[in-house]
Short mmCIF file of C-alpha atoms in Angstrom, two decimals:
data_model
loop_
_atom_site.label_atom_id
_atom_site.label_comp_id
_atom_site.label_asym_id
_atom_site.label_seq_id
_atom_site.Cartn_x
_atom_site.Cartn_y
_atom_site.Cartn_z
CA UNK A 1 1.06 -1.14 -0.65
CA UNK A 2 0.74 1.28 2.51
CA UNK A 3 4.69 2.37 3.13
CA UNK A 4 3.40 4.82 6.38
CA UNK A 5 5.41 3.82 8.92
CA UNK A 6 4.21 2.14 11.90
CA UNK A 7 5.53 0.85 15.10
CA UNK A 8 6.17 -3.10 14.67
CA UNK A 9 3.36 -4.76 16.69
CA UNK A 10 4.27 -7.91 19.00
CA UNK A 11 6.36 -10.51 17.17
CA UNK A 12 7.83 -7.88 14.71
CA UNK A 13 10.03 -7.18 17.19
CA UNK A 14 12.44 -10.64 15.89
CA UNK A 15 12.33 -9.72 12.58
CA UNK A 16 15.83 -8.86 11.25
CA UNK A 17 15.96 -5.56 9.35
CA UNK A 18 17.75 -5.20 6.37
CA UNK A 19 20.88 -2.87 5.75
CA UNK A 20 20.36 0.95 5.24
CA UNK A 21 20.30 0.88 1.54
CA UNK A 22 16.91 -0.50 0.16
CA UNK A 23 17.62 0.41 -3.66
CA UNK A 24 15.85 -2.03 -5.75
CA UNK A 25 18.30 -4.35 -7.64
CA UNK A 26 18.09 -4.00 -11.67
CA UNK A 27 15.67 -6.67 -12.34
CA UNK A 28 13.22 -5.40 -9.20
CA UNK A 29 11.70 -7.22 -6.62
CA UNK A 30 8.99 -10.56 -6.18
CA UNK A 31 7.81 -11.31 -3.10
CA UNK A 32 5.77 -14.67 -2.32
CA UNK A 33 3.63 -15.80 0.91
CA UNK A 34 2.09 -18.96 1.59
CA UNK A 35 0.01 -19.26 4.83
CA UNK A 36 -0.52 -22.42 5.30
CA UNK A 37 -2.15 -24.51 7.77
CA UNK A 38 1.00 -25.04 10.25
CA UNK A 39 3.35 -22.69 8.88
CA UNK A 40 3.71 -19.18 7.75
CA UNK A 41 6.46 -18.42 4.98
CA UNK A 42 7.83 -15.50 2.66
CA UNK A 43 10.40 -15.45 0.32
CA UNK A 44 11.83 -11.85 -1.36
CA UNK A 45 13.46 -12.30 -4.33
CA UNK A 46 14.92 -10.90 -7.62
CA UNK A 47 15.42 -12.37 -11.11
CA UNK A 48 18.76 -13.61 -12.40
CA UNK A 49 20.54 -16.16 -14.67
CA UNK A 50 19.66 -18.91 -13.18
CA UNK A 51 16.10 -17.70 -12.33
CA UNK A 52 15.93 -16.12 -9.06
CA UNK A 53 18.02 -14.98 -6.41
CA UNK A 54 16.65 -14.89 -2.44
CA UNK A 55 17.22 -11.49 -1.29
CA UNK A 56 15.06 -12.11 1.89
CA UNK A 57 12.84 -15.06 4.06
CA UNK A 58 10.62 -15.48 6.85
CA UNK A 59 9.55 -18.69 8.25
CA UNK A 60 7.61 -19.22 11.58
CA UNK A 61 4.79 -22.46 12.83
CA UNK A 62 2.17 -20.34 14.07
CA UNK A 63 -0.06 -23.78 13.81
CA UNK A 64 -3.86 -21.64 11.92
CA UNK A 65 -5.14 -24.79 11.91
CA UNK A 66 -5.16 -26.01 15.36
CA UNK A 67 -8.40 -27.74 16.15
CA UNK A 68 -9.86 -26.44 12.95
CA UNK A 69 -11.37 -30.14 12.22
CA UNK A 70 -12.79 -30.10 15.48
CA UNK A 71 -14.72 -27.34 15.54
CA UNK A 72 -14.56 -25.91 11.77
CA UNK A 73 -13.22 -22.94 13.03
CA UNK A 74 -9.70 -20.26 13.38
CA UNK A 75 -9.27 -20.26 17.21
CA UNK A 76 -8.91 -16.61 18.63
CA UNK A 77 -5.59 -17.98 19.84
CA UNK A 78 -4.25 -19.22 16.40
CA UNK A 79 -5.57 -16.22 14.32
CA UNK A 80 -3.36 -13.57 17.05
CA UNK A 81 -0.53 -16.05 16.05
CA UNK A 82 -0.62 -15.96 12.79
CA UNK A 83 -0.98 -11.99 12.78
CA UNK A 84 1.91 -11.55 14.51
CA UNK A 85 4.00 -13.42 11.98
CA UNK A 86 2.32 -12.06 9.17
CA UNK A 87 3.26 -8.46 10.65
CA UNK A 88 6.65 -9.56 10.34
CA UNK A 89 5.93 -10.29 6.42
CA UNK A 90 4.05 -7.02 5.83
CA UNK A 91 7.24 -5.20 7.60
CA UNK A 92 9.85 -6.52 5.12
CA UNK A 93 7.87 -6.34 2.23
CA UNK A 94 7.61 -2.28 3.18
CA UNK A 95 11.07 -2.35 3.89
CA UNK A 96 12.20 -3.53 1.00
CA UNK A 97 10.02 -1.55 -1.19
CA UNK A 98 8.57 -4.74 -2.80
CA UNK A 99 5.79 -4.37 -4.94
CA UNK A 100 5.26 -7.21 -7.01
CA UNK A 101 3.92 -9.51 -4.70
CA UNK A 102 1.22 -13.11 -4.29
CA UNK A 103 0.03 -13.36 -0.74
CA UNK A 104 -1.85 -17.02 -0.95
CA UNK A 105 -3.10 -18.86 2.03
CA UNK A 106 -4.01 -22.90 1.66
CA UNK A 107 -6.34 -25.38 3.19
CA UNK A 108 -6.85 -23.97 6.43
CA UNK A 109 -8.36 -20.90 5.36
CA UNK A 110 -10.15 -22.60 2.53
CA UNK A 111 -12.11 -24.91 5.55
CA UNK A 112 -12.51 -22.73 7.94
CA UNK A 113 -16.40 -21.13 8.72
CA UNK A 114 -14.61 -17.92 9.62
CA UNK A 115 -11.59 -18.32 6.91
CA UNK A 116 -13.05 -15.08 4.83
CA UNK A 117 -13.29 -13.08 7.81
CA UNK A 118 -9.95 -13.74 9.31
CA UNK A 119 -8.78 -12.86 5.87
CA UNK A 120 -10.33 -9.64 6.10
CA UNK A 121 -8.91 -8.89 9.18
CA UNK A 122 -5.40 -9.54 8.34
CA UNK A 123 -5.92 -6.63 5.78
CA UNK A 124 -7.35 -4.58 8.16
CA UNK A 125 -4.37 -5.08 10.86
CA UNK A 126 -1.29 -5.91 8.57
CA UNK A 127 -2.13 -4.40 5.11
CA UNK A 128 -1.90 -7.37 3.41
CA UNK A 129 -4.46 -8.77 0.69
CA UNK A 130 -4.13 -12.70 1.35
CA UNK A 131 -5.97 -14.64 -1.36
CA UNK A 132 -7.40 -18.07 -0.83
CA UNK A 133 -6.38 -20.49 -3.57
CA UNK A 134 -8.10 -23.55 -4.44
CA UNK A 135 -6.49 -27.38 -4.13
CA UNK A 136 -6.02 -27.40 -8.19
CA UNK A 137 -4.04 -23.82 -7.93
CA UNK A 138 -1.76 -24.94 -4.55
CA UNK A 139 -0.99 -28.24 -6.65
CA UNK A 140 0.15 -26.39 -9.45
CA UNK A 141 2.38 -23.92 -8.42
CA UNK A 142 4.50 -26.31 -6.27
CA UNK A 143 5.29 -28.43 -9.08
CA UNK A 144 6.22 -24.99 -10.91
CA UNK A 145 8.34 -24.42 -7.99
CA UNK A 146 9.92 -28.15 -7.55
CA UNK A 147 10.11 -28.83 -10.94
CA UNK A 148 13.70 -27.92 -11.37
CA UNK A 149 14.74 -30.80 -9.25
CA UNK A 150 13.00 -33.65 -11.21
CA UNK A 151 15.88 -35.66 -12.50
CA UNK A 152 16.78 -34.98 -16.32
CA UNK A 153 16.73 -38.61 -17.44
CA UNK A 154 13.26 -39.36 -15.54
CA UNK A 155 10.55 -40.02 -17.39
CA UNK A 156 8.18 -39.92 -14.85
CA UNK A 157 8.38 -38.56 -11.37
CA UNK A 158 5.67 -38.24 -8.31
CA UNK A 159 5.68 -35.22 -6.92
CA UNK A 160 4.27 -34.64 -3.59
CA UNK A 161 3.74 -31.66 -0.81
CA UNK A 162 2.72 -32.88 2.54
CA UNK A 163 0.98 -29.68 4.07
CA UNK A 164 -0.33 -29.08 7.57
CA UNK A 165 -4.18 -29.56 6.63
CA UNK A 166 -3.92 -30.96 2.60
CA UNK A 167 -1.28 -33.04 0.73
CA UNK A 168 -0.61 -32.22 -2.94
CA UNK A 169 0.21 -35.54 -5.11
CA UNK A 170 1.17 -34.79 -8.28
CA UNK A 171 2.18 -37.22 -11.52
CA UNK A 172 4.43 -35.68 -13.77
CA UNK A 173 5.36 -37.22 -17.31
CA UNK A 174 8.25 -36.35 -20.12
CA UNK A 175 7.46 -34.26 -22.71
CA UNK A 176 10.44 -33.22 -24.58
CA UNK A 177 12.42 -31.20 -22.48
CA UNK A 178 9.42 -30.14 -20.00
CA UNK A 179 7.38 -32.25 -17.52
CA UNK A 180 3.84 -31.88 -17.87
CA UNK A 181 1.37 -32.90 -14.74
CA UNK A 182 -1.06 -35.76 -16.15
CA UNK A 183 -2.90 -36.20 -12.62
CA UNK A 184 -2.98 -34.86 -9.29
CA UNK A 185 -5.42 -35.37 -6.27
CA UNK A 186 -5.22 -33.01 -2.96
CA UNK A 187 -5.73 -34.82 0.16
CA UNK A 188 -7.91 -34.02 3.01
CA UNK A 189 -5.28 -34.54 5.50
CA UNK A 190 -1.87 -32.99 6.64
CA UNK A 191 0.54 -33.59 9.12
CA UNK A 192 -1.67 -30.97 11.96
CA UNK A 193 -4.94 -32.93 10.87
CA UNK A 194 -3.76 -36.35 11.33
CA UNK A 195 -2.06 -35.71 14.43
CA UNK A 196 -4.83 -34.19 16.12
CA UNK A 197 -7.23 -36.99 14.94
CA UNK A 198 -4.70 -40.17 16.22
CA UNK A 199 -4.03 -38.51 19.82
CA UNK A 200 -2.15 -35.11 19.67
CA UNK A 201 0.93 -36.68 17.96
CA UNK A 202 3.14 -36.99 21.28
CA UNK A 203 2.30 -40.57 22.84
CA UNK A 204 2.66 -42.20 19.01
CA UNK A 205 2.71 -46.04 19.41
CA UNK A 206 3.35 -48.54 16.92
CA UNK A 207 -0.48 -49.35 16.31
CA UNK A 208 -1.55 -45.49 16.56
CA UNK A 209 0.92 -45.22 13.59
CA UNK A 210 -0.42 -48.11 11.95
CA UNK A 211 -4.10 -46.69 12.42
CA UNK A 212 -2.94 -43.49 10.73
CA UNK A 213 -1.76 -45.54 7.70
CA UNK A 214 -4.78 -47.45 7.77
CA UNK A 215 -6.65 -44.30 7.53
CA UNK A 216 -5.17 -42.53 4.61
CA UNK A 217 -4.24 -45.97 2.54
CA UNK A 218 -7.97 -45.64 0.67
CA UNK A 219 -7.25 -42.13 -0.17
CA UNK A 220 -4.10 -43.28 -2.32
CA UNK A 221 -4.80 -46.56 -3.60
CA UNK A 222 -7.58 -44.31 -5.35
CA UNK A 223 -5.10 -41.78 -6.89
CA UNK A 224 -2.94 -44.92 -8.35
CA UNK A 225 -5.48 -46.34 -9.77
CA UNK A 226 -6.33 -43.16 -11.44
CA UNK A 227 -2.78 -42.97 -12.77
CA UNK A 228 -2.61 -46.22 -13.58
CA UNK A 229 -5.37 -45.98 -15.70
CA UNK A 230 -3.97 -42.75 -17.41
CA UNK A 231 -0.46 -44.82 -17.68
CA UNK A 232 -2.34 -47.21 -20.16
CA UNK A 233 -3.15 -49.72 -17.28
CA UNK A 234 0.71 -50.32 -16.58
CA UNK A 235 1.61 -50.07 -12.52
CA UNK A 236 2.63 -46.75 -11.30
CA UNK A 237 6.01 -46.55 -10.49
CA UNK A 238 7.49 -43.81 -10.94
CA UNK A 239 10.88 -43.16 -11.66
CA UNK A 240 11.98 -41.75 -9.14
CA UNK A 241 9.72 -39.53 -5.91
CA UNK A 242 10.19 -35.88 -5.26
CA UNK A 243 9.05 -34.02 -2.04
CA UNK A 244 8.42 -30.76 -1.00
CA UNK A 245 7.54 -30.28 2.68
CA UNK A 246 8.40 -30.29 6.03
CA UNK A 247 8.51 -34.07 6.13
CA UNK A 248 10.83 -34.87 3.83
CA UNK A 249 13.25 -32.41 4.79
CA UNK A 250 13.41 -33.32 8.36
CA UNK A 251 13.60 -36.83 7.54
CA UNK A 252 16.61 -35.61 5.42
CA UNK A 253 18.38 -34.01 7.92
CA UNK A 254 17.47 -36.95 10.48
CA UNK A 255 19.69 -39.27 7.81
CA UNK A 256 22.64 -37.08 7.11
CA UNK A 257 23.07 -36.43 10.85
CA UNK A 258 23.20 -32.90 10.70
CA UNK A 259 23.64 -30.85 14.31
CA UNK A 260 21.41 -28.22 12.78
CA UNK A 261 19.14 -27.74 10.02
CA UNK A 262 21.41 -27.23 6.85
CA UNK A 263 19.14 -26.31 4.14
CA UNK A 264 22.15 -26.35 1.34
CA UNK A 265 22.82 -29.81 2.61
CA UNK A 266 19.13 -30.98 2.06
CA UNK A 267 17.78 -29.39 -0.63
CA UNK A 268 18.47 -31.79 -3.48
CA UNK A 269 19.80 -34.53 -1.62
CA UNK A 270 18.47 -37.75 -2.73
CA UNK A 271 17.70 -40.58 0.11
CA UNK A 272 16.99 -44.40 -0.71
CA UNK A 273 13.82 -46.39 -0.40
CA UNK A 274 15.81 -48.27 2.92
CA UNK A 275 16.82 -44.47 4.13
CA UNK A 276 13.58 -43.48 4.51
CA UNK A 277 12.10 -46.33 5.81
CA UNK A 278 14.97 -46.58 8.69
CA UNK A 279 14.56 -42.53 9.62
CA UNK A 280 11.03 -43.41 10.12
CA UNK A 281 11.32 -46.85 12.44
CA UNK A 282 14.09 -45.14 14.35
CA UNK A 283 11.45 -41.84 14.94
CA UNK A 284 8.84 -44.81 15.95
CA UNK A 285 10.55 -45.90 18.70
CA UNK A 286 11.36 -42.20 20.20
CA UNK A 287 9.49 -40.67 23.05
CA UNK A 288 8.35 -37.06 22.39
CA UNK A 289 11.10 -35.73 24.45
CA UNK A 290 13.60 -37.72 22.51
CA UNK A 291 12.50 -36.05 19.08
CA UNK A 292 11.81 -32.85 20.46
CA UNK A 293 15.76 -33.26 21.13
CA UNK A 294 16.54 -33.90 18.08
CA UNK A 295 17.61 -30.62 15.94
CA UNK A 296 16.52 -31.09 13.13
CA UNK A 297 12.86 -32.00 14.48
CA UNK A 298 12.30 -29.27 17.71
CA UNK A 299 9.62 -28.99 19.65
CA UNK A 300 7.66 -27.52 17.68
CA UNK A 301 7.56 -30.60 15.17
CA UNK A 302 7.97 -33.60 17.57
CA UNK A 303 4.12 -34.02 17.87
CA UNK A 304 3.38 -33.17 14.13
CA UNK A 305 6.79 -35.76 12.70
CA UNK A 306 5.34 -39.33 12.94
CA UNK A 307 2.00 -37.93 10.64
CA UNK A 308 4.06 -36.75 8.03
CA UNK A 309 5.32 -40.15 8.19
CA UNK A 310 2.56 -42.26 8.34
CA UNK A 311 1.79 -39.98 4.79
CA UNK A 312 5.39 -40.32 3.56
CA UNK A 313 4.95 -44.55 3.81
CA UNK A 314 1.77 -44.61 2.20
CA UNK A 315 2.62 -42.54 -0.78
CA UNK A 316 5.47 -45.06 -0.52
CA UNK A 317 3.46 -47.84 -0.61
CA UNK A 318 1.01 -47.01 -3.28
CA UNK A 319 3.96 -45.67 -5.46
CA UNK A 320 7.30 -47.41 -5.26
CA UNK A 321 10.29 -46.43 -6.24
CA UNK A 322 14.13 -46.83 -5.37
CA UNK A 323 14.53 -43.21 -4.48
CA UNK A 324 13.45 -39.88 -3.74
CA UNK A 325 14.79 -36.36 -3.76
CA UNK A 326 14.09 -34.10 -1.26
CA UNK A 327 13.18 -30.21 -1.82
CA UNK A 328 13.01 -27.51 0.28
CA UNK A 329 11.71 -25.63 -1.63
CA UNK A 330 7.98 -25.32 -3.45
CA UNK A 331 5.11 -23.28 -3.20
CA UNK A 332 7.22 -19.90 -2.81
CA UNK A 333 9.08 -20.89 -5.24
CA UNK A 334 6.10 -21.70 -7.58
CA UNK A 335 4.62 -18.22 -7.06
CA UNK A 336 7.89 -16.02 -7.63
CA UNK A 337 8.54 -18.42 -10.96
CA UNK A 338 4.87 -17.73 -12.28
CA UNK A 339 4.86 -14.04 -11.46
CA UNK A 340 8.33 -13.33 -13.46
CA UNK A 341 7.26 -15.56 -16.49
CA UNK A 342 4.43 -13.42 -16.88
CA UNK A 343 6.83 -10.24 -16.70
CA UNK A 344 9.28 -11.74 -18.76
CA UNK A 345 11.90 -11.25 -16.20
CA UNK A 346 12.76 -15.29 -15.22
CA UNK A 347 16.32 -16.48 -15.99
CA UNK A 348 17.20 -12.67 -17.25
CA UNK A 349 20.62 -11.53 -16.19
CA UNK A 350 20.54 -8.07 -14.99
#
């Protein structure tokens, strides 16, 4: 990676630098980015006991995807976003002297006419080599990275990432002491997709809701039946559900009745069946304003919220269970896992 210094363009300006001293830590550092199609996120980390320790994050909604399934296309607008967050990446991975890195981006870039070329130009302007992963590779490495949270004594667990343009549904099976994925499907649709298709997302009415369900029910009444069928015909309900996104961590915090966002109080938290479904009625009957007030939802959720929802109830619906854990954690995570497995440096003490 370029380490020339340059002056931090607009939007670098917010992000926090780190002390002084930038001496890598024995075991080195990982860094992970996943640009997705609402969201732009990096995690820094180095290898310990228990796997990996966060040294450094970045998190911002620069919303790539906006109107992408209207006109197939990154809007001008949207692409000078997303820059100036991922300038804020490129200046912490040069900061901290990271070198062993995976810059991925998701479905927005994978659908976009112009996806290749913006990719080019964020190496052009940031220095950073983004690579554009298939649906198969994004499902993958956030089971890798939520896999730690499947309960012990489950033998079978859904796992499920609800994205800004693609949700990841994973089925994950006992097998000794591992879970192994036995089927997955990636959905065409996110929380920034269906929004934009029902209405934009603020004026959400009971039947607008109820048209978004009716919408992406086909989509997983297929995937059960496909793991029904690899379940030896038996119904499938899973042990217990697991998800890693947005979605289920606001809903979390929603329930616990946090004043702000508490990310040690959510991640691992399990909610019931009735939780879930009384977070979301209670959201239903909000204005915009209302949720936007909310602090664990914002602004810059309030109009995305309710399609994560309408998601959350029909992978509900088409795979029952008592409970669900909720991650906050995933993708990243998946990537900085994978990389130090293959240098042999996961779970080392150093």
């Amino acid at each position: 990676m370029n380490r020339s210094r340059r002056k931090p363009a607009a939007g670098a300006q917010h992000a926090r630098k780190p002390p002084a001293s930038r001496e890598q830590p024995p075991g080195g550092l990982y860094g992970a980015l996943d640009l997705g199609t609402n969201n732009c996120r990096l995690l820094i980390a180095t290898p310990n006991a228990h796997g990996f320790a966060v040294v450094d994050a970045f998190s911002r909604i620069v919303r790539l995807g906006e109107q992408l399934a209207q006109t197939g296309r990154l809007s001008e607008d949207a692409m000078s976003r997303t820059i100036d967050a991922l300038r804020v990446c490129a200046n912490k991975l040069r900061w901290r002297s990271v070198e062993r890195v995976r810059l991925v981006a998701t479905e927005a870039c994978r659908m976009a006419e112009n996806g290749p070329d913006f990719i080019s130009r964020v190496k052009q302007e940031t220095g950073l080599a983004l690579e554009i992963i298939d649906r198969e590779t994004e499902a993958g490495l956030a089971a890798v990275g939520a896999e730690p949270l499947v309960d012990l004594e489950a033998e079978t667990a859904l796992v499920f990432d609800i994205g800004g343009g693609s949700t990841e549904v994973l089925w994950m099976r006992r097998n000794g002491a591992r879970f192994e994925t036995v089927a997955w499907t990636s959905l065409a649709a996110g929380v920034v997709t269906i929004s934009e298709r029902f209405g934009g997302g603020v004026d959400v009415t009971p039947s607008s809701f109820a048209a978004m369900r009716d919408h992406l029910r086909p989509m997983l009444v297929e995937f059960a039946a496909q793991v029904s069928a690899a379940n030896g015909g038996l119904p499938p309900v899973p042990s217990h559900l697991l998800g890693t996104s947005g979605t289920v961590t606001t809903i979390a915090g929603v329930q616990l009745g946090l004043a702000r966002y508490d990310r040690s109080r959510v991640d691992g938290c399990w909610l019931t069946s009735e939780d879930i479904g009384a977070v979301t009625n209670r959201l239903l009957h909000l204005t915009y304003e209302q949720r936007a007030a909310n602090p664990c939802i914002g602004r810059e959720r309030a109009d995305l919220v309710l399609a994560g929802c309408a998601i959350l109830e029909e992978i509900r619906l088409a795979f029952p269970a008592e409970r669900i854990r909720v991650a906050d954690r995933g993708l990243r995570e998946g990537i900085l896992t994978m990389l130090m497995k293959e240098d042999g440096t996961y779970g080392r003490a150093v």
